[in-house]
Coordinates of N, CA, C and O in Angstrom, one line a residue:
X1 N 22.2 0.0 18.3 CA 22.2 -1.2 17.5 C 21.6 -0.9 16.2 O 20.5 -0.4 16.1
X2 N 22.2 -1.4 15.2 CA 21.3 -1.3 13.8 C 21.3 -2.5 13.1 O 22.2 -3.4 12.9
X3 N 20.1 -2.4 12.5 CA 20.1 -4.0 11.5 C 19.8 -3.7 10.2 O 19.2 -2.7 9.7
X4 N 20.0 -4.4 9.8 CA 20.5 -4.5 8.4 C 19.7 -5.6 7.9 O 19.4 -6.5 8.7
X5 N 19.2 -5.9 6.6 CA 18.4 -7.2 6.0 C 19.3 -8.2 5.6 O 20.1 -7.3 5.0
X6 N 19.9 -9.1 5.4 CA 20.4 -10.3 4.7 C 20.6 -10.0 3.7 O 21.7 -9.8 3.3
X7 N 19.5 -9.7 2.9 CA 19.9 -9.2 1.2 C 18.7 -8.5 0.6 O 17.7 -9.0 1.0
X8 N 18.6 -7.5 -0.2 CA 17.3 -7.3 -1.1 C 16.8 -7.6 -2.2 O 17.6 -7.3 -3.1
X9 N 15.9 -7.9 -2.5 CA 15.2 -8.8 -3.4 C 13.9 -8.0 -3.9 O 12.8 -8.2 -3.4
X10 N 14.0 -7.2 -5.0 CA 13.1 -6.7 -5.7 C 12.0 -7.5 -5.7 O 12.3 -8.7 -5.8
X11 N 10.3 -7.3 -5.8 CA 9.5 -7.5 -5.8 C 8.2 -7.4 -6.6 O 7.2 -7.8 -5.9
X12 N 8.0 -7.0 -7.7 CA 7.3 -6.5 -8.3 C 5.6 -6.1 -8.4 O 5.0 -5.2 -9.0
X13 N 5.1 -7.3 -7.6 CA 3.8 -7.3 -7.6 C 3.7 -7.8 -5.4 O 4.4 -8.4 -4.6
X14 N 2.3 -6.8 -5.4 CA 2.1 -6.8 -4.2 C 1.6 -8.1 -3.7 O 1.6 -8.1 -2.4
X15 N 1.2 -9.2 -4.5 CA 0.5 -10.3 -4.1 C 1.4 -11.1 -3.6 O 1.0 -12.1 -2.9
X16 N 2.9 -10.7 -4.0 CA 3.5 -11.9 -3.7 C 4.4 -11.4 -3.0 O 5.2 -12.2 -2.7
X17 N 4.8 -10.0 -2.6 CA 5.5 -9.4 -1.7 C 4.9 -9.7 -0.2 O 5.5 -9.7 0.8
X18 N 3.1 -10.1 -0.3 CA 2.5 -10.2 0.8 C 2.6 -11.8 1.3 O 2.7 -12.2 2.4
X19 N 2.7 -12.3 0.2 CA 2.7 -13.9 0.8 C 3.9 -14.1 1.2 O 4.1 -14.9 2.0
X20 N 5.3 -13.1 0.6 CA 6.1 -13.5 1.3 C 6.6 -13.3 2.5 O 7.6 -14.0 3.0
X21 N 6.0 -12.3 2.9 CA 5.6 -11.5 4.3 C 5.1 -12.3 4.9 O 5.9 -12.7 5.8
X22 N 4.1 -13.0 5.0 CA 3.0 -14.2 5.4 C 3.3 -15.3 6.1 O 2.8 -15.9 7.1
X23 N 4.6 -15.5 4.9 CA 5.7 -17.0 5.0 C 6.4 -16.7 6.3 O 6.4 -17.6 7.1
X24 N 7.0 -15.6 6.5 CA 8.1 -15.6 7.3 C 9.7 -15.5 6.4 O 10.8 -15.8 6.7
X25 N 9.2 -14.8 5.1 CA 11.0 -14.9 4.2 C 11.0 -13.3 3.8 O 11.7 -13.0 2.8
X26 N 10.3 -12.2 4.2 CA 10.7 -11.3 4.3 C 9.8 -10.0 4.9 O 8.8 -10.1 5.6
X27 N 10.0 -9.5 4.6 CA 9.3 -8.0 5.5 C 9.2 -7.1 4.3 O 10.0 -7.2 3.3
X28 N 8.1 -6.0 4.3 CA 7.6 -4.9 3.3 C 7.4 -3.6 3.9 O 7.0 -3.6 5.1
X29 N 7.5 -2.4 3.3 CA 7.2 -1.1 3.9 C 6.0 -0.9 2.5 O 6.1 -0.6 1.4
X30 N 4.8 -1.1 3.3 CA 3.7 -0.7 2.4 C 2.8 0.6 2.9 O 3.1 1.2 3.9
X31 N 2.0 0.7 2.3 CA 0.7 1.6 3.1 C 0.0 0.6 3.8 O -0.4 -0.6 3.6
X32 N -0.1 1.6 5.0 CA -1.3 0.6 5.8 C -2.5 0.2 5.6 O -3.2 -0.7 6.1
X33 N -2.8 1.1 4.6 CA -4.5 0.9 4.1 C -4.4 -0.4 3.6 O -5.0 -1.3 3.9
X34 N -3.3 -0.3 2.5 CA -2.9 -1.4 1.7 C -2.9 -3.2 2.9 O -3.6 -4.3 3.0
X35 N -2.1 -2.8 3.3 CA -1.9 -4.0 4.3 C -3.2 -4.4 4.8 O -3.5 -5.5 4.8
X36 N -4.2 -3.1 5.4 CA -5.3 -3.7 6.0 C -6.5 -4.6 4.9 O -7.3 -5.5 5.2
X37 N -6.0 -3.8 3.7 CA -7.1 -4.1 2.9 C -7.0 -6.0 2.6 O -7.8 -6.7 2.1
X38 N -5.8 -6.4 3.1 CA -5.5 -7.5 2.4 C -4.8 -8.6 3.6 O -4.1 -9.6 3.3
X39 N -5.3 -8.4 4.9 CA -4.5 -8.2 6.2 C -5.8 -10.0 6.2 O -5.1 -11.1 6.3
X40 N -6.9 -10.1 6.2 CA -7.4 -11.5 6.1 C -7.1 -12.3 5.5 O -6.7 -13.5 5.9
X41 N -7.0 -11.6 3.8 CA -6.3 -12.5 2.9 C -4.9 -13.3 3.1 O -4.6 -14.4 2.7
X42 N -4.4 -12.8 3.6 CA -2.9 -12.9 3.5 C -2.5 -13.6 5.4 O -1.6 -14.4 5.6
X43 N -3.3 -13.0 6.3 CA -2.7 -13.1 7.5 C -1.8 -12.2 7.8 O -1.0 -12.6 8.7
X44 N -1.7 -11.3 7.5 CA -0.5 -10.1 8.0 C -1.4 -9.2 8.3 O -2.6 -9.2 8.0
X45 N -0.6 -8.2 9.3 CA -0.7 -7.3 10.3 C -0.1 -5.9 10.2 O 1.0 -5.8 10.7
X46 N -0.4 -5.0 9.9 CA 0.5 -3.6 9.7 C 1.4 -3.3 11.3 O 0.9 -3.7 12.3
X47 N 2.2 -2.9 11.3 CA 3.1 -2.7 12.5 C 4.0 -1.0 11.8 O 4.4 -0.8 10.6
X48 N 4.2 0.0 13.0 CA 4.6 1.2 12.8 C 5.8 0.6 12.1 O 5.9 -0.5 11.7
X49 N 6.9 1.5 11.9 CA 8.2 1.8 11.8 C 9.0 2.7 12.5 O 9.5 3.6 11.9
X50 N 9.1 2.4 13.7 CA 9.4 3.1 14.9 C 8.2 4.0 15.5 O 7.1 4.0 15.0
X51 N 8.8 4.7 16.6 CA 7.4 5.5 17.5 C 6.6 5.9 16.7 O 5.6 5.3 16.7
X52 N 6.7 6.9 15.9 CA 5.6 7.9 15.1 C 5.1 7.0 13.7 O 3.9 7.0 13.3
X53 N 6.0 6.2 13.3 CA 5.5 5.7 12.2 C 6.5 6.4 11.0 O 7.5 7.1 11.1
X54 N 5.8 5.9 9.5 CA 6.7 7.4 8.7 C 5.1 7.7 7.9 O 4.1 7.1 7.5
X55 N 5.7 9.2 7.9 CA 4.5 9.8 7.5 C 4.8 10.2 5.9 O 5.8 10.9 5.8
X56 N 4.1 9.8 4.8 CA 4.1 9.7 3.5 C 2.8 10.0 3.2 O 1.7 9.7 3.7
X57 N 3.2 11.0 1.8 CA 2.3 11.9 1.3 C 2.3 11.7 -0.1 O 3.3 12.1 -0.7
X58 N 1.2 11.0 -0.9 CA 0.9 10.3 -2.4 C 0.3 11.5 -3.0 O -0.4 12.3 -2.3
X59 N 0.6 11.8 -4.5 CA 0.0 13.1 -4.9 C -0.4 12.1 -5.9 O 0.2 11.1 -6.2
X60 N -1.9 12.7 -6.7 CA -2.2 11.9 -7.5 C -2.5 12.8 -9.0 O -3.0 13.9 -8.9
X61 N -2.1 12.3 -10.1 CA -2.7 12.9 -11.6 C -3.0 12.4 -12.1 O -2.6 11.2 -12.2
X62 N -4.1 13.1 -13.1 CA -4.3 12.5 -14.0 C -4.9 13.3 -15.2 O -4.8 14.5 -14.9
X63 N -5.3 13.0 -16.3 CA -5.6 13.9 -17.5 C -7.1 14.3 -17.5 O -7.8 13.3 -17.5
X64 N -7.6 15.2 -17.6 CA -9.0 15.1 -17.5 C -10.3 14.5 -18.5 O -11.5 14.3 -18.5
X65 N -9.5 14.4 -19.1 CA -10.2 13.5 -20.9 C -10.7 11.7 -19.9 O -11.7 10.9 -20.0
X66 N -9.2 11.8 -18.9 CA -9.2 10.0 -18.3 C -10.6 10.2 -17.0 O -10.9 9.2 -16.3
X67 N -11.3 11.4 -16.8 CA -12.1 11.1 -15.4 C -13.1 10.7 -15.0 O -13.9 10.8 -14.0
X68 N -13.1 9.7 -16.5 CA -14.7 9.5 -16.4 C -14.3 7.8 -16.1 O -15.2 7.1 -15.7
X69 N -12.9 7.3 -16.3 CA -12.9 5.8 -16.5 C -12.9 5.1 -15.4 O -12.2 5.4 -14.4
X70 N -13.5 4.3 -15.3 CA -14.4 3.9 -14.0 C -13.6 3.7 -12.9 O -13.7 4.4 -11.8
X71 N -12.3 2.3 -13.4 CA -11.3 2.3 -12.4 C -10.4 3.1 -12.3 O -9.5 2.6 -11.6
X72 N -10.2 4.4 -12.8 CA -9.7 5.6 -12.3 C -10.9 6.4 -10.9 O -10.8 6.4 -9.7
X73 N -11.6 6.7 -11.4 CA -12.8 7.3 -10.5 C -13.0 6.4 -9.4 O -13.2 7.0 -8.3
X74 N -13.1 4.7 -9.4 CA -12.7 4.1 -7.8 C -11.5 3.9 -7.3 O -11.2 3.7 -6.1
X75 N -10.6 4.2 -8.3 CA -9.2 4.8 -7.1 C -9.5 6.1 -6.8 O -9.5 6.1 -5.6
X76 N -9.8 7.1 -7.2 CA -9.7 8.2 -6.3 C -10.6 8.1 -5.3 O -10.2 8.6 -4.3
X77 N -12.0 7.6 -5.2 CA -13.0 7.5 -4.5 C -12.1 6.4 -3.4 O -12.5 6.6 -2.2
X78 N -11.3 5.6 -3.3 CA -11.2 4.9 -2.6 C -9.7 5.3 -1.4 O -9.5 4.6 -0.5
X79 N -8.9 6.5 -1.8 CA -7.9 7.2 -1.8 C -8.3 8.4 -0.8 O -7.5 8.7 0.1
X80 N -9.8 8.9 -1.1 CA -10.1 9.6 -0.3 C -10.7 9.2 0.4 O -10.9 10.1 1.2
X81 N -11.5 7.7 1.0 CA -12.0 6.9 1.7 C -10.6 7.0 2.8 O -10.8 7.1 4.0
X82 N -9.9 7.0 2.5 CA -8.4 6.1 3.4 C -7.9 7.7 3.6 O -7.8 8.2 4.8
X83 N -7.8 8.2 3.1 CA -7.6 9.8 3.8 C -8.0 10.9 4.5 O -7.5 11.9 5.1
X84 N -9.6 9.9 4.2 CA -10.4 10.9 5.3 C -10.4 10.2 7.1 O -10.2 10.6 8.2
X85 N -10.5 8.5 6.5 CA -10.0 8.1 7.7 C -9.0 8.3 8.9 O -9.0 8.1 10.1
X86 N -8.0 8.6 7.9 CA -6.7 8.7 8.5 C -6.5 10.3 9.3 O -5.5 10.8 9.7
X87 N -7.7 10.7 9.3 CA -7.6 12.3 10.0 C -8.3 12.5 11.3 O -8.2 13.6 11.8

């Protein structure tokens, strides 16, 4: 059996890809971190994508002139929070 979505509908911002997840008018393939981080806010729940899940691997850069800017340094700090978990 295969399914198919009704239609796709680009999304641009995660705030409102989640509310519409929330609503009941569509479905998202996010990170789970992501989802959990926002899983009270919102009322949504992470759910696999079949048995194993999919396994996705984020490589990150940046310039080293940029490593001192604060919210660069709490994304990486928070990247490796969710990576070390995830082991």
């Amino acid at each position: 059996m295969s399914i198919s979505p009704k239609r796709h509908k680009p999304i641009e911002t995660t705030d409102i890809m989640l509310q519409m997840v929330a609503s009941g008018r569509g479905v998202a393939a996010l990170p789970r971190w992501l989802v959990e981080e926002n899983a009270e806010r919102f009322g949504v729940l992470p759910v696999k994508l079949g048995p194993q899940g999919v396994d996705k691997q984020i490589f990150l850069g940046y310039r080293e002139a940029d490593g001192d800017i604060d919210y660069l340094r709490a994304f990486i700090e928070m990247a490796c929070r969710h990576r070390d978990m995830a082991r």
